[in-house]
Tab-separated table of C-alpha atoms in Angstrom:
chain	number	residue	atom	x	y	z
A	1	UNK	CA	0.000	0.000	0.000
A	2	UNK	CA	1.357	3.393	-1.029
A	3	UNK	CA	0.086	6.707	0.306
A	4	UNK	CA	0.280	10.361	-0.671
A	5	UNK	CA	0.594	12.922	2.138
A	6	UNK	CA	-0.690	16.475	1.785
A	7	UNK	CA	-0.134	19.371	4.166
A	8	UNK	CA	-2.245	22.552	4.245
A	9	UNK	CA	-0.568	25.457	6.063
A	10	UNK	CA	-3.466	27.746	6.918
A	11	UNK	CA	-3.572	30.785	9.166
A	12	UNK	CA	-6.082	29.201	11.560
A	13	UNK	CA	-4.910	25.575	11.493
A	14	UNK	CA	-2.620	23.022	9.878
A	15	UNK	CA	-4.291	20.106	8.109
A	16	UNK	CA	-2.843	16.839	6.870
A	17	UNK	CA	-4.497	14.272	4.614
A	18	UNK	CA	-3.373	10.763	3.696
A	19	UNK	CA	-4.600	9.404	0.347
A	20	UNK	CA	-4.490	5.857	-0.962
A	21	UNK	CA	-2.397	6.392	-4.106
A	22	UNK	CA	-4.177	3.594	-5.984
A	23	UNK	CA	-7.767	4.743	-5.422
A	24	UNK	CA	-7.284	8.462	-4.782
A	25	UNK	CA	-9.450	8.206	-1.675
A	26	UNK	CA	-8.652	9.921	1.609
A	27	UNK	CA	-8.033	7.321	4.331
A	28	UNK	CA	-7.095	9.618	7.223
A	29	UNK	CA	-7.000	13.312	8.085
A	30	UNK	CA	-5.799	15.450	10.979
A	31	UNK	CA	-6.204	19.093	11.969
A	32	UNK	CA	-4.115	20.879	14.583
A	33	UNK	CA	-4.310	22.694	16.904
A	34	UNK	CA	-7.719	21.931	18.413
A	35	UNK	CA	-8.356	25.661	18.833
A	36	UNK	CA	-7.633	28.162	16.074
A	37	UNK	CA	-4.102	29.548	15.777
A	38	UNK	CA	-4.085	33.215	16.574
A	39	UNK	CA	-2.620	36.115	14.663
A	40	UNK	CA	-0.396	38.627	16.409
A	41	UNK	CA	-1.544	42.210	15.821
A	42	UNK	CA	1.278	44.520	16.981
A	43	UNK	CA	-0.557	47.498	15.459
A	44	UNK	CA	-4.007	47.975	13.898
A	45	UNK	CA	-4.014	46.546	10.385
A	46	UNK	CA	-0.997	44.311	10.982
A	47	UNK	CA	-1.118	40.500	11.112
A	48	UNK	CA	1.791	38.212	11.919
A	49	UNK	CA	2.427	34.564	12.772
A	50	UNK	CA	5.546	32.646	13.761
A	51	UNK	CA	6.647	30.191	11.035
A	52	UNK	CA	8.098	27.939	13.729
A	53	UNK	CA	4.534	27.412	14.968
A	54	UNK	CA	3.498	26.129	11.511
A	55	UNK	CA	6.333	23.604	11.605
A	56	UNK	CA	5.407	22.408	15.092
A	57	UNK	CA	1.813	21.887	13.970
A	58	UNK	CA	3.066	19.943	10.914
A	59	UNK	CA	4.814	17.637	13.381
A	60	UNK	CA	1.673	17.372	15.517
A	61	UNK	CA	-0.585	16.651	12.530
A	62	UNK	CA	1.739	13.950	11.190
A	63	UNK	CA	1.890	12.214	14.554
A	64	UNK	CA	-1.879	12.446	14.870
A	65	UNK	CA	-2.244	10.722	11.494
A	66	UNK	CA	0.115	7.970	12.582
A	67	UNK	CA	-1.683	7.519	15.893
A	68	UNK	CA	-5.122	7.239	14.285
A	69	UNK	CA	-4.278	5.262	11.137
A	70	UNK	CA	-1.054	3.444	11.922
A	71	UNK	CA	0.738	3.609	8.572
A	72	UNK	CA	4.484	3.120	8.176
A	73	UNK	CA	6.575	6.122	7.182
A	74	UNK	CA	8.094	4.208	4.271
A	75	UNK	CA	4.602	3.762	2.782
A	76	UNK	CA	4.386	7.502	1.985
A	77	UNK	CA	5.368	7.784	-1.676
A	78	UNK	CA	5.297	11.594	-1.979
A	79	UNK	CA	4.495	14.769	-0.044
A	80	UNK	CA	2.676	17.890	-1.259
A	81	UNK	CA	2.243	21.319	0.320
A	82	UNK	CA	-0.374	24.040	0.048
A	83	UNK	CA	-0.191	27.253	2.008
A	84	UNK	CA	-1.684	30.628	2.878
A	85	UNK	CA	-0.745	32.979	0.040
A	86	UNK	CA	1.144	36.295	0.050
A	87	UNK	CA	2.974	35.784	3.352
A	88	UNK	CA	6.576	36.895	3.864
A	89	UNK	CA	9.075	34.697	5.723
A	90	UNK	CA	12.664	35.924	6.104
A	91	UNK	CA	15.590	33.622	6.896
A	92	UNK	CA	19.280	34.232	7.433
A	93	UNK	CA	22.249	32.301	6.052
A	94	UNK	CA	21.894	29.699	8.825
A	95	UNK	CA	18.253	29.086	7.939
A	96	UNK	CA	16.926	30.850	11.038
A	97	UNK	CA	13.746	32.930	10.882
A	98	UNK	CA	14.559	36.622	11.352
A	99	UNK	CA	11.135	37.950	12.361
A	100	UNK	CA	7.508	36.784	12.512
A	101	UNK	CA	5.931	36.215	9.112
A	102	UNK	CA	3.892	39.100	7.727
A	103	UNK	CA	0.821	37.207	6.554
A	104	UNK	CA	-1.833	37.613	3.876
A	105	UNK	CA	-4.265	39.939	5.694
A	106	UNK	CA	-1.603	42.370	6.932
A	107	UNK	CA	-2.242	45.874	5.541
A	108	UNK	CA	0.951	47.737	6.419
A	109	UNK	CA	2.334	47.848	2.856
A	110	UNK	CA	-0.773	49.178	1.102
A	111	UNK	CA	0.524	52.711	0.616
A	112	UNK	CA	3.924	51.512	-0.603
A	113	UNK	CA	2.210	49.360	-3.213
A	114	UNK	CA	-0.131	52.145	-4.257
A	115	UNK	CA	2.807	54.514	-4.729
A	116	UNK	CA	4.630	51.942	-6.849
A	117	UNK	CA	1.461	51.500	-8.935
A	118	UNK	CA	1.394	55.245	-9.613
A	119	UNK	CA	5.130	55.728	-10.154
A	120	UNK	CA	5.669	52.731	-12.439
A	121	UNK	CA	2.456	53.534	-14.278
A	122	UNK	CA	-0.851	51.787	-13.760
A	123	UNK	CA	-1.074	50.647	-17.383
A	124	UNK	CA	2.476	49.299	-17.238
A	125	UNK	CA	1.855	47.371	-14.012
A	126	UNK	CA	-1.360	45.839	-15.314
A	127	UNK	CA	0.269	44.905	-18.634
A	128	UNK	CA	3.317	43.281	-17.040
A	129	UNK	CA	2.222	42.140	-13.563
A	130	UNK	CA	-1.591	41.939	-14.117
A	131	UNK	CA	-1.846	43.563	-10.671
A	132	UNK	CA	-0.978	46.598	-8.664
A	133	UNK	CA	1.983	45.841	-6.361
A	134	UNK	CA	-0.618	46.633	-3.692
A	135	UNK	CA	-0.321	44.763	-0.448
A	136	UNK	CA	1.482	41.751	-1.875
A	137	UNK	CA	4.713	40.094	-0.778
A	138	UNK	CA	7.072	42.362	-2.732
A	139	UNK	CA	5.581	45.432	-1.049
A	140	UNK	CA	5.804	43.770	2.374
A	141	UNK	CA	9.494	43.141	1.739
A	142	UNK	CA	9.938	46.814	0.826
A	143	UNK	CA	8.267	47.722	4.132
A	144	UNK	CA	10.855	45.637	6.009
A	145	UNK	CA	13.642	47.283	4.005
A	146	UNK	CA	12.406	50.758	4.945
A	147	UNK	CA	11.370	50.121	8.551
A	148	UNK	CA	13.589	47.295	9.815
A	149	UNK	CA	16.940	47.813	8.052
A	150	UNK	CA	18.859	45.696	10.582
A	151	UNK	CA	16.573	42.743	9.850
A	152	UNK	CA	16.719	43.374	6.102
A	153	UNK	CA	20.515	43.362	6.156
A	154	UNK	CA	20.521	39.802	7.530
A	155	UNK	CA	18.187	38.318	4.905
A	156	UNK	CA	19.633	35.406	2.959
A	157	UNK	CA	16.400	34.398	1.221
A	158	UNK	CA	12.751	35.356	1.370
A	159	UNK	CA	10.122	32.642	1.353
A	160	UNK	CA	6.396	32.195	1.039
A	161	UNK	CA	4.856	30.122	3.858
A	162	UNK	CA	4.891	26.928	1.767
A	163	UNK	CA	8.490	27.531	0.735
A	164	UNK	CA	9.440	27.664	4.407
A	165	UNK	CA	7.739	24.340	5.185
A	166	UNK	CA	9.382	22.752	2.125
A	167	UNK	CA	12.725	24.068	3.413
A	168	UNK	CA	12.090	22.484	6.819
A	169	UNK	CA	11.272	19.195	5.088
A	170	UNK	CA	14.145	19.107	2.590
A	171	UNK	CA	16.708	21.798	3.393
A	172	UNK	CA	16.207	23.206	-0.136
A	173	UNK	CA	15.505	26.924	-0.713
A	174	UNK	CA	13.033	27.043	-3.593
A	175	UNK	CA	9.838	28.590	-4.909
A	176	UNK	CA	7.673	28.353	-8.051
A	177	UNK	CA	6.593	30.723	-10.820
A	178	UNK	CA	3.055	30.543	-9.447
A	179	UNK	CA	4.447	31.554	-6.058
A	180	UNK	CA	6.462	34.412	-7.541
A	181	UNK	CA	3.347	35.699	-9.287
A	182	UNK	CA	1.337	35.737	-6.042
A	183	UNK	CA	3.997	38.014	-4.537
A	184	UNK	CA	4.021	40.268	-7.655
A	185	UNK	CA	7.568	39.165	-8.386
A	186	UNK	CA	6.619	37.916	-11.885
A	187	UNK	CA	6.417	39.713	-15.249
A	188	UNK	CA	3.677	37.966	-17.253
A	189	UNK	CA	4.468	39.785	-20.491
A	190	UNK	CA	8.184	38.960	-20.503
A	191	UNK	CA	7.851	35.619	-18.661
A	192	UNK	CA	10.601	36.531	-16.225
A	193	UNK	CA	11.162	38.163	-12.842
A	194	UNK	CA	9.454	41.523	-12.330
A	195	UNK	CA	12.819	43.281	-12.580
A	196	UNK	CA	11.371	46.792	-12.889
A	197	UNK	CA	9.474	46.423	-9.609
A	198	UNK	CA	12.529	44.918	-7.899
A	199	UNK	CA	14.652	47.831	-9.145
A	200	UNK	CA	12.040	50.371	-8.038
A	201	UNK	CA	11.978	48.867	-4.541
A	202	UNK	CA	15.759	48.420	-4.460
A	203	UNK	CA	15.451	44.665	-3.897
A	204	UNK	CA	18.116	42.292	-5.158
A	205	UNK	CA	16.829	39.267	-7.104
A	206	UNK	CA	19.440	37.277	-5.162
A	207	UNK	CA	17.014	37.312	-2.225
A	208	UNK	CA	14.558	35.156	-4.192
A	209	UNK	CA	14.910	31.365	-3.995
A	210	UNK	CA	15.613	29.021	-6.884
A	211	UNK	CA	12.574	28.398	-9.105
A	212	UNK	CA	11.261	24.847	-9.530
A	213	UNK	CA	8.223	23.439	-11.331
A	214	UNK	CA	4.995	23.208	-9.347
A	215	UNK	CA	4.705	19.497	-10.211
A	216	UNK	CA	8.219	18.110	-9.790
A	217	UNK	CA	10.535	16.393	-7.336
A	218	UNK	CA	11.594	19.607	-5.620
A	219	UNK	CA	13.615	17.941	-2.895
A	220	UNK	CA	13.664	14.897	-0.653
A	221	UNK	CA	12.897	14.509	3.018
A	222	UNK	CA	16.054	15.093	5.029
A	223	UNK	CA	17.311	12.665	7.676
A	224	UNK	CA	16.526	15.174	10.420
A	225	UNK	CA	12.992	15.920	9.195
A	226	UNK	CA	12.321	12.217	8.665
A	227	UNK	CA	13.287	11.412	12.269
A	228	UNK	CA	11.145	14.281	13.563
A	229	UNK	CA	8.076	13.272	11.547
A	230	UNK	CA	8.431	9.501	11.677
A	231	UNK	CA	8.645	9.283	7.886
A	232	UNK	CA	11.302	7.868	5.551
A	233	UNK	CA	14.324	9.925	4.555
A	234	UNK	CA	14.434	10.494	0.806
A	235	UNK	CA	10.647	10.742	0.368
A	236	UNK	CA	10.070	13.224	-2.489
A	237	UNK	CA	8.419	16.581	-1.854
A	238	UNK	CA	6.855	16.986	-5.276
A	239	UNK	CA	4.215	19.739	-5.209
A	240	UNK	CA	3.656	23.157	-3.676
A	241	UNK	CA	1.005	25.756	-4.424
A	242	UNK	CA	-0.767	28.661	-2.765
A	243	UNK	CA	-4.077	27.839	-1.150
A	244	UNK	CA	-6.364	29.214	-3.839
A	245	UNK	CA	-4.585	27.784	-6.912
A	246	UNK	CA	-4.419	24.531	-4.972
A	247	UNK	CA	-8.088	24.696	-3.997
A	248	UNK	CA	-8.879	24.998	-7.700
A	249	UNK	CA	-6.569	22.072	-8.486
A	250	UNK	CA	-8.177	19.956	-5.743
A	251	UNK	CA	-11.525	20.476	-7.529
A	252	UNK	CA	-10.057	19.644	-10.959
A	253	UNK	CA	-10.431	23.276	-12.022
A	254	UNK	CA	-7.666	23.555	-14.598
A	255	UNK	CA	-9.095	24.859	-17.874
A	256	UNK	CA	-10.443	28.236	-19.051
A	257	UNK	CA	-14.031	28.843	-17.941
A	258	UNK	CA	-13.812	26.584	-14.872
A	259	UNK	CA	-14.470	28.214	-11.485
A	260	UNK	CA	-13.616	27.264	-7.905
A	261	UNK	CA	-14.691	28.812	-4.620
A	262	UNK	CA	-13.846	28.541	-0.963
A	263	UNK	CA	-15.326	30.097	2.161
A	264	UNK	CA	-13.009	29.287	5.024
A	265	UNK	CA	-10.644	31.779	6.646
A	266	UNK	CA	-11.123	33.973	3.586
A	267	UNK	CA	-13.831	33.902	0.947
A	268	UNK	CA	-12.554	33.378	-2.586
A	269	UNK	CA	-13.822	32.889	-6.121
A	270	UNK	CA	-11.109	31.758	-8.541
A	271	UNK	CA	-11.579	31.448	-12.311
A	272	UNK	CA	-9.209	30.107	-14.984
A	273	UNK	CA	-8.372	32.161	-18.079
A	274	UNK	CA	-6.022	31.631	-20.997
A	275	UNK	CA	-5.532	35.247	-22.024
A	276	UNK	CA	-4.046	37.743	-19.548
A	277	UNK	CA	-6.787	39.622	-17.712
A	278	UNK	CA	-6.599	42.464	-15.213
A	279	UNK	CA	-8.844	44.887	-13.368
A	280	UNK	CA	-7.944	48.558	-13.746
A	281	UNK	CA	-8.137	49.075	-9.967
A	282	UNK	CA	-6.528	45.715	-9.123
A	283	UNK	CA	-9.554	44.812	-6.997
A	284	UNK	CA	-9.295	41.227	-8.197
A	285	UNK	CA	-5.968	39.710	-9.068
A	286	UNK	CA	-4.403	37.312	-11.548
A	287	UNK	CA	-1.718	34.742	-10.781
A	288	UNK	CA	-0.010	31.952	-12.677
A	289	UNK	CA	-2.108	28.805	-12.242
A	290	UNK	CA	-0.536	25.525	-11.176
A	291	UNK	CA	-0.740	23.890	-14.634
A	292	UNK	CA	0.411	26.896	-16.659
A	293	UNK	CA	3.169	26.380	-19.222
A	294	UNK	CA	4.788	28.774	-21.670
A	295	UNK	CA	3.109	26.886	-24.538
A	296	UNK	CA	-0.297	26.690	-22.813
A	297	UNK	CA	-0.658	29.558	-20.327
A	298	UNK	CA	-3.254	29.297	-17.587
A	299	UNK	CA	-3.924	32.162	-15.205
A	300	UNK	CA	-6.115	32.192	-12.139
A	301	UNK	CA	-8.267	35.291	-11.611
A	302	UNK	CA	-8.841	35.567	-7.877
A	303	UNK	CA	-11.197	37.686	-5.822
A	304	UNK	CA	-10.619	37.508	-2.088
A	305	UNK	CA	-12.707	38.737	0.833
A	306	UNK	CA	-10.871	38.766	4.155
A	307	UNK	CA	-13.797	38.901	6.565
A	308	UNK	CA	-15.205	35.385	6.142
A	309	UNK	CA	-14.060	32.835	8.709
A	310	UNK	CA	-13.057	35.546	11.162
A	311	UNK	CA	-16.623	36.918	11.143
A	312	UNK	CA	-18.129	33.478	11.627
A	313	UNK	CA	-15.764	32.664	14.507
A	314	UNK	CA	-16.376	36.097	16.096
A	315	UNK	CA	-20.121	35.521	15.935
A	316	UNK	CA	-19.665	32.092	17.487
A	317	UNK	CA	-18.023	33.703	20.497
A	318	UNK	CA	-20.755	36.337	20.699
A	319	UNK	CA	-23.622	33.841	20.666
A	320	UNK	CA	-22.248	31.552	23.344
A	321	UNK	CA	-19.816	29.210	21.588
A	322	UNK	CA	-22.570	27.381	19.741
A	323	UNK	CA	-21.432	24.634	17.336
A	324	UNK	CA	-21.283	25.886	13.757
A	325	UNK	CA	-24.004	23.480	12.629
A	326	UNK	CA	-26.318	24.931	15.312
A	327	UNK	CA	-25.481	28.452	14.086
A	328	UNK	CA	-26.417	27.343	10.570
A	329	UNK	CA	-29.699	25.885	11.828
A	330	UNK	CA	-30.538	29.119	13.655
A	331	UNK	CA	-29.718	31.235	10.587
A	332	UNK	CA	-32.302	29.265	8.601
A	333	UNK	CA	-35.037	30.356	11.037
A	334	UNK	CA	-34.852	33.946	9.754
A	335	UNK	CA	-36.322	34.879	6.359
A	336	UNK	CA	-34.349	35.876	3.255
A	337	UNK	CA	-33.010	39.382	3.813
A	338	UNK	CA	-33.129	38.994	7.627
A	339	UNK	CA	-36.043	41.452	7.758
A	340	UNK	CA	-33.869	44.396	6.744
A	341	UNK	CA	-30.808	43.602	8.905
A	342	UNK	CA	-27.603	44.166	6.893
A	343	UNK	CA	-24.104	42.964	7.801
A	344	UNK	CA	-21.018	44.377	6.057
A	345	UNK	CA	-18.452	41.598	6.668
A	346	UNK	CA	-15.236	43.568	6.668
A	347	UNK	CA	-13.011	44.627	9.589
A	348	UNK	CA	-10.072	42.289	8.849
A	349	UNK	CA	-7.594	44.531	7.078
A	350	UNK	CA	-7.768	46.328	3.755
A	351	UNK	CA	-10.177	44.685	1.316
A	352	UNK	CA	-8.960	44.294	-2.247
A	353	UNK	CA	-12.480	44.310	-3.728
A	354	UNK	CA	-12.838	47.822	-2.260
A	355	UNK	CA	-9.589	48.963	-3.929
A	356	UNK	CA	-7.617	48.310	-0.711
A	357	UNK	CA	-9.683	50.832	1.211
A	358	UNK	CA	-9.831	50.094	4.940
A	359	UNK	CA	-13.380	49.035	5.739
A	360	UNK	CA	-14.979	48.264	9.061
A	361	UNK	CA	-17.500	45.587	9.827
A	362	UNK	CA	-20.940	47.103	10.283
A	363	UNK	CA	-24.402	45.974	11.329
A	364	UNK	CA	-27.127	48.215	9.922
A	365	UNK	CA	-30.893	48.346	10.173
A	366	UNK	CA	-31.041	46.789	13.645
A	367	UNK	CA	-34.557	46.821	15.128
A	368	UNK	CA	-34.522	45.753	18.774
A	369	UNK	CA	-38.181	44.771	18.593
A	370	UNK	CA	-37.725	42.495	15.574
A	371	UNK	CA	-34.261	41.053	15.279
A	372	UNK	CA	-32.992	37.957	17.076
A	373	UNK	CA	-29.868	35.790	17.037
A	374	UNK	CA	-31.295	34.049	13.986
A	375	UNK	CA	-31.517	37.338	12.075
A	376	UNK	CA	-27.974	38.254	13.098
A	377	UNK	CA	-26.572	34.922	11.933
A	378	UNK	CA	-28.477	35.001	8.658
A	379	UNK	CA	-27.480	38.611	7.945
A	380	UNK	CA	-23.820	37.675	8.486
A	381	UNK	CA	-23.962	34.709	6.101
A	382	UNK	CA	-25.829	36.726	3.490
A	383	UNK	CA	-23.365	39.598	3.950
A	384	UNK	CA	-20.423	37.312	3.192
A	385	UNK	CA	-22.203	35.993	0.091
A	386	UNK	CA	-23.037	39.516	-1.074
A	387	UNK	CA	-19.399	40.583	-0.691
A	388	UNK	CA	-18.370	37.577	-2.788
A	389	UNK	CA	-20.970	38.481	-5.406
A	390	UNK	CA	-19.704	42.053	-5.438
A	391	UNK	CA	-16.260	40.724	-6.343
A	392	UNK	CA	-17.799	38.339	-8.842
A	393	UNK	CA	-19.327	41.345	-10.597
A	394	UNK	CA	-15.815	42.720	-11.102
A	395	UNK	CA	-14.667	39.362	-12.504
A	396	UNK	CA	-17.582	39.263	-14.928
A	397	UNK	CA	-16.671	42.769	-16.099
A	398	UNK	CA	-13.210	41.374	-16.918
A	399	UNK	CA	-14.793	38.739	-19.160
A	400	UNK	CA	-14.714	35.785	-16.765
A	401	UNK	CA	-17.744	33.619	-17.578
A	402	UNK	CA	-19.369	32.172	-14.448
A	403	UNK	CA	-22.079	29.521	-14.706
A	404	UNK	CA	-21.043	26.589	-12.496
A	405	UNK	CA	-18.876	26.926	-9.392
A	406	UNK	CA	-17.134	24.002	-7.675
A	407	UNK	CA	-16.302	23.990	-3.974
A	408	UNK	CA	-15.280	21.560	-1.274
A	409	UNK	CA	-17.986	20.264	1.031
A	410	UNK	CA	-16.610	22.222	3.977
A	411	UNK	CA	-16.608	25.436	5.987
A	412	UNK	CA	-19.433	27.858	5.163
A	413	UNK	CA	-20.630	25.774	2.213
A	414	UNK	CA	-21.952	23.343	4.828
A	415	UNK	CA	-24.649	25.933	5.639
A	416	UNK	CA	-27.912	25.593	3.653
A	417	UNK	CA	-28.506	29.345	4.071
A	418	UNK	CA	-25.079	30.184	2.671
A	419	UNK	CA	-25.530	27.849	-0.306
A	420	UNK	CA	-29.027	29.155	-1.047
A	421	UNK	CA	-27.868	32.775	-0.952
A	422	UNK	CA	-24.822	31.939	-3.088
A	423	UNK	CA	-26.674	30.303	-5.981
A	424	UNK	CA	-29.647	32.674	-6.020
A	425	UNK	CA	-27.707	35.936	-5.720
A	426	UNK	CA	-25.154	34.831	-8.316
A	427	UNK	CA	-27.626	33.006	-10.594
A	428	UNK	CA	-25.237	30.075	-10.816
A	429	UNK	CA	-25.020	26.354	-10.163
A	430	UNK	CA	-22.973	25.132	-7.211
A	431	UNK	CA	-21.293	21.710	-7.040
A	432	UNK	CA	-19.787	20.440	-3.777
A	433	UNK	CA	-17.056	17.781	-3.819
A	434	UNK	CA	-15.502	15.394	-1.300
A	435	UNK	CA	-12.152	17.140	-1.133
A	436	UNK	CA	-10.156	19.743	0.736
A	437	UNK	CA	-6.884	21.619	0.371
A	438	UNK	CA	-4.711	18.966	2.002
A	439	UNK	CA	-6.176	16.292	-0.293
A	440	UNK	CA	-5.417	18.530	-3.259
A	441	UNK	CA	-1.806	18.845	-2.104
A	442	UNK	CA	-1.575	15.050	-1.817
A	443	UNK	CA	-2.944	14.594	-5.352
A	444	UNK	CA	-0.496	17.208	-6.641
A	445	UNK	CA	2.346	15.302	-5.011
A	446	UNK	CA	1.254	12.194	-6.898
A	447	UNK	CA	1.439	14.086	-10.181
A	448	UNK	CA	4.789	15.691	-9.355
A	449	UNK	CA	6.378	12.394	-8.345
A	450	UNK	CA	5.166	10.626	-11.504
A	451	UNK	CA	2.828	8.297	-9.598
A	452	UNK	CA	0.041	9.686	-11.761
A	453	UNK	CA	0.761	10.113	-15.439
A	454	UNK	CA	-1.355	13.281	-15.645
A	455	UNK	CA	-3.448	15.638	-13.555
A	456	UNK	CA	-6.590	13.937	-14.878
A	457	UNK	CA	-5.434	10.594	-13.492
A	458	UNK	CA	-5.072	12.131	-10.024
A	459	UNK	CA	-8.820	12.626	-9.531
A	460	UNK	CA	-9.962	9.019	-9.301
A	461	UNK	CA	-11.450	9.499	-5.836
A	462	UNK	CA	-13.105	12.870	-6.488
A	463	UNK	CA	-16.924	12.790	-6.263
A	464	UNK	CA	-19.647	15.428	-6.536
A	465	UNK	CA	-21.722	15.153	-3.355
A	466	UNK	CA	-24.327	17.866	-3.933
A	467	UNK	CA	-25.540	20.100	-6.753
A	468	UNK	CA	-27.590	23.196	-5.914
A	469	UNK	CA	-29.310	25.412	-8.480
A	470	UNK	CA	-31.126	28.767	-8.281
A	471	UNK	CA	-34.801	28.881	-7.315
A	472	UNK	CA	-36.733	31.411	-9.462
A	473	UNK	CA	-39.150	31.985	-6.584
A	474	UNK	CA	-36.335	33.098	-4.275
A	475	UNK	CA	-34.239	35.137	-6.688
A	476	UNK	CA	-36.294	38.365	-6.429
A	477	UNK	CA	-35.965	38.248	-2.639
A	478	UNK	CA	-32.191	37.903	-2.882
A	479	UNK	CA	-32.054	40.639	-5.529
A	480	UNK	CA	-33.751	43.020	-3.094
A	481	UNK	CA	-31.550	41.980	-0.175
A	482	UNK	CA	-28.397	42.373	-2.285
A	483	UNK	CA	-29.498	45.841	-3.390
A	484	UNK	CA	-29.978	46.876	0.265
A	485	UNK	CA	-26.533	45.504	1.084
A	486	UNK	CA	-24.911	47.545	-1.698
A	487	UNK	CA	-26.699	50.684	-0.536
A	488	UNK	CA	-25.322	50.096	2.952
A	489	UNK	CA	-21.829	49.629	1.521
A	490	UNK	CA	-22.087	52.876	-0.421
A	491	UNK	CA	-23.235	54.699	2.711
A	492	UNK	CA	-20.340	53.360	4.780
A	493	UNK	CA	-17.716	54.187	2.170
A	494	UNK	CA	-19.051	57.715	1.652
A	495	UNK	CA	-18.979	58.225	5.418
A	496	UNK	CA	-15.308	57.204	5.460
A	497	UNK	CA	-14.585	59.734	2.656
A	498	UNK	CA	-14.002	57.142	-0.041
A	499	UNK	CA	-14.755	58.585	-3.459
A	500	UNK	CA	-18.093	57.079	-4.499
A	501	UNK	CA	-16.973	57.049	-8.125
A	502	UNK	CA	-14.385	54.389	-7.262
A	503	UNK	CA	-16.953	52.070	-5.663
A	504	UNK	CA	-19.428	51.008	-8.352
A	505	UNK	CA	-22.742	49.315	-7.688
A	506	UNK	CA	-23.319	45.937	-9.324
A	507	UNK	CA	-26.967	45.809	-10.275
A	508	UNK	CA	-29.055	42.922	-11.510
A	509	UNK	CA	-27.369	42.438	-14.877
A	510	UNK	CA	-24.282	41.261	-12.969
A	511	UNK	CA	-26.105	38.977	-10.607
A	512	UNK	CA	-29.017	37.610	-12.651
């Protein structure tokens, strides 16, 4: 029996999945820690985590798998990694971490990225990088250069979170083109490093790791890591990808016109295109997809909403630590539109879909004589869906066709209210599959190690568990609720002095 092992390095937990290589079915899974990992917030808008904590939880998850399933380390044929995107890990020449990682929802570099966007030329940035430098990894590195020069002077290599875990597994300092693109280190037009941005920021390309293929034997498990994990030295590490490209891969979303979604820590819709596509305000972003080649380019257009899982977990604390399935049941007791209660699900850093404007969470229309916990929970789930649909409107303006969306049967897609709002507001079909990010990483490892001859062969155990379609009787109700939500968003942004001309309203032709 041969197994494939996938690790998912999230910001709230570390997950590990063990797949039977022959059938493609998951035989064991582990999630650590039992309570969500926290984020350090040294200042408002900042978000940091210690990479050493990710590694310790990798160890814990692997041991948990071994304790519950009892496999031998030598039975693992390949290892794959997926990780929270856009984070910045800095290591010195001895491989020691220099400072806590600046993670995906940290907003400190927004102004640096905006200035680079203006100085390099917006048209130039969109043509070459498909994005504003914005709040991405390159801009975070520039922030360290400007504000922590003593730390910057010690940097040997920078890493994305998955690169760091691969380094701990193999001792190799590497990254991928897909990873470079998520940090805005990649020039799509010239198919090379984004040298003009590096020069503008005064960053040496020597700080970037060696580039390897997404699907390839990128290194082998070191003796030290093997002893620590209880696995076999020499096991290939043969796949790494950011969480959203990997989520799409885990759902077999690889070709133009295919769409993936997730609603966990962040809420994301991710569509595949062949031709380069960009948004003039960089409110949604394009990255190199996992299966892209120079001969057959594939880009992933990604819209991300920060305030998804954090809102749901905050509400859970507010309503008495109810189980999430009980929260979902309560939400279904309130009618569509929550009788006028509107939740703007922001408050977790700058939101890209709002052009990186800082936005607070807000609850509007509260009537103390009408609204209950059920209304609050429903308004929050609808608010998250409406924010996703707002971003989807931007994607549709870019020419991304959206008819059927695939997602894992997990997180907020477990809620009937969330699913109903999603399909009826977006006028789309939703398919839920028996997979998750760690399983996707395991499948990718099988492809990269040559255990599977192709990506298509890797999906033998993938099954559609549920298909949900719009209900014409409900769509007008969701249209009205979505319109109220957008009015509330406009009101909040005007109150915070955001130019209303930069925040368009997406009316029914985008949603229906």
